[in-house]
Amino acid sequence: MWWFIGAMALGIVEVFTLDLTFAMLAGGAIAGGTAALLGAPLWLCIIIACVVAVLLLFALRPYLLKSLRRKGELVETNTAALVGAAARALDIVTETSGRIKVSGEVWSARTEDDAPEILEGTEVTIVAIRGATAIVAPEKGE
């Protein structure tokens, strides 16, 4: 019974995170609980729960996330939400240094490798986030 209570708790956490990670862990708990209902020993139930959770995390979750992004049903947050956003260069942006302002925040920035430098005041588009640095390119009209 504890397996299913754990799965319900993980499901509740999933409702608040919306990341599909805890849903996959809940699937593992359900598999472990099912094995326990069928009379498997505790050690085997734990192994089954872990194997199913890992399989769900690495096989099913990426497919589901890609599908949700393609349909536009997944709202991007954090740094993923900044990719594609417009910004303004506060300094000259080169392959090694620079700063931009996006949505009222100042970010360190750089251009992609072998790209020309971007002058101060130029409108740019964020093409990627690597760590705490935005990788930018000039907007098409610039």
Coordinates of C-alpha atoms in Angstrom, one line a residue:
M1 CA 0.0 0.0 0.0
W2 CA 2.9 2.4 0.7
W3 CA 4.0 2.2 -2.9
F4 CA 0.7 3.6 -4.1
I5 CA 0.7 6.3 -1.4
G6 CA 4.1 7.3 -2.5
A7 CA 2.9 7.4 -6.1
M8 CA 0.1 9.6 -5.1
A9 CA 2.5 12.0 -3.3
L10 CA 4.7 12.1 -6.3
G11 CA 1.7 12.8 -8.5
I12 CA 0.8 15.7 -6.3
V13 CA 4.3 17.1 -6.5
E14 CA 4.1 16.8 -10.3
V15 CA 1.0 18.9 -10.4
F16 CA 3.0 21.8 -8.9
T17 CA 6.2 21.3 -10.9
L18 CA 4.8 20.3 -14.4
D19 CA 8.1 18.9 -15.4
L20 CA 7.0 15.3 -15.9
T21 CA 9.9 14.1 -13.7
F22 CA 7.8 13.2 -10.7
A23 CA 5.2 11.6 -12.9
M24 CA 7.8 9.2 -14.2
L25 CA 8.9 8.4 -10.6
A26 CA 5.3 7.8 -9.7
G27 CA 5.1 5.3 -12.6
G28 CA 8.1 3.5 -11.0
A29 CA 6.3 3.5 -7.6
I30 CA 3.2 2.0 -9.2
A31 CA 5.3 -0.7 -10.8
G32 CA 6.9 -1.5 -7.5
G33 CA 3.5 -1.6 -5.8
T34 CA 2.1 -3.9 -8.5
A35 CA 5.1 -6.2 -7.9
A36 CA 4.4 -6.2 -4.2
L37 CA 0.7 -7.0 -4.8
L38 CA 1.8 -10.0 -6.9
G39 CA 3.9 -11.2 -3.9
A40 CA 7.4 -10.2 -4.9
P41 CA 9.9 -9.7 -2.1
L42 CA 10.8 -6.1 -1.1
W43 CA 14.2 -6.1 -2.7
L44 CA 12.7 -7.1 -6.1
C45 CA 10.0 -4.5 -5.7
I46 CA 12.7 -1.8 -5.2
I47 CA 14.7 -3.0 -8.2
I48 CA 11.5 -3.0 -10.4
A49 CA 10.5 0.5 -9.2
C50 CA 14.0 1.9 -10.0
V51 CA 14.3 0.2 -13.4
V52 CA 10.8 1.4 -14.5
A53 CA 11.4 4.9 -13.2
V54 CA 14.7 5.2 -15.1
L55 CA 13.2 3.8 -18.3
L56 CA 10.3 6.2 -18.0
L57 CA 12.7 9.2 -17.3
F58 CA 15.0 8.5 -20.2
A59 CA 12.7 6.9 -22.8
L60 CA 9.2 8.3 -22.4
R61 CA 9.8 11.8 -20.8
P62 CA 11.9 13.3 -23.7
Y63 CA 9.3 12.1 -26.2
L64 CA 6.4 13.6 -24.2
L65 CA 8.3 16.9 -23.7
K66 CA 9.1 17.2 -27.4
S67 CA 5.5 16.4 -28.3
L68 CA 4.1 19.1 -25.8
R69 CA 6.6 21.7 -27.2
R70 CA 5.6 20.9 -30.8
K71 CA 1.9 21.4 -29.9
G72 CA 2.7 24.6 -28.0
E73 CA 1.1 23.3 -24.9
L74 CA 4.3 23.5 -22.8
V75 CA 5.0 27.0 -21.4
E76 CA 8.8 27.5 -21.3
T77 CA 10.2 29.0 -18.1
N78 CA 13.5 30.2 -16.7
T79 CA 16.3 30.5 -19.2
A80 CA 14.5 28.4 -21.8
A81 CA 11.9 31.2 -22.1
L82 CA 14.6 33.7 -23.1
V83 CA 15.7 31.9 -26.2
G84 CA 14.3 33.8 -29.2
A85 CA 13.7 37.0 -27.1
A86 CA 14.7 40.4 -28.3
A87 CA 17.4 42.3 -26.4
R88 CA 19.6 45.4 -26.7
A89 CA 23.4 45.3 -26.6
L90 CA 24.7 47.5 -23.7
D91 CA 28.4 47.0 -24.7
I92 CA 30.2 45.7 -27.8
V93 CA 29.4 42.0 -27.8
T94 CA 32.2 39.7 -29.1
E95 CA 33.0 36.0 -29.0
T96 CA 34.4 36.5 -25.5
S97 CA 32.6 39.4 -23.8
G98 CA 29.6 41.8 -23.8
R99 CA 26.4 42.7 -22.0
I100 CA 22.8 42.9 -23.1
K101 CA 19.6 44.0 -21.5
V102 CA 16.5 41.8 -21.9
S103 CA 13.2 42.3 -20.1
G104 CA 14.8 44.8 -17.7
E105 CA 17.7 42.4 -16.7
V106 CA 21.3 42.8 -17.6
W107 CA 23.0 39.6 -18.8
S108 CA 26.5 38.7 -19.8
A109 CA 26.5 37.9 -23.5
R110 CA 28.7 36.8 -26.4
T111 CA 28.3 36.0 -30.0
E112 CA 28.6 32.6 -31.6
D113 CA 32.1 31.5 -32.7
D114 CA 33.4 33.3 -35.7
A115 CA 30.5 35.8 -35.8
P116 CA 31.3 39.5 -36.2
E117 CA 31.1 41.7 -33.1
I118 CA 27.9 43.5 -32.3
L119 CA 28.0 47.2 -31.6
E120 CA 26.5 48.9 -28.6
G121 CA 22.8 49.7 -28.9
T122 CA 22.2 47.1 -31.5
E123 CA 19.0 45.1 -31.3
V124 CA 19.8 41.4 -30.9
T125 CA 18.1 38.1 -30.5
I126 CA 19.0 35.5 -28.0
V127 CA 19.8 32.2 -29.8
A128 CA 20.9 30.2 -26.7
I129 CA 21.8 30.3 -23.1
R130 CA 25.0 28.7 -21.9
G131 CA 25.3 28.8 -18.1
A132 CA 24.8 32.5 -17.2
T133 CA 25.7 33.8 -20.6
A134 CA 23.4 34.6 -23.5
I135 CA 24.5 33.7 -27.0
V136 CA 23.2 36.5 -29.3
A137 CA 23.0 37.4 -32.9
P138 CA 21.9 40.7 -34.5
E139 CA 18.3 40.9 -35.5
K140 CA 17.7 40.4 -39.2
G141 CA 17.2 44.2 -40.0
E142 CA 20.3 45.3 -38.1

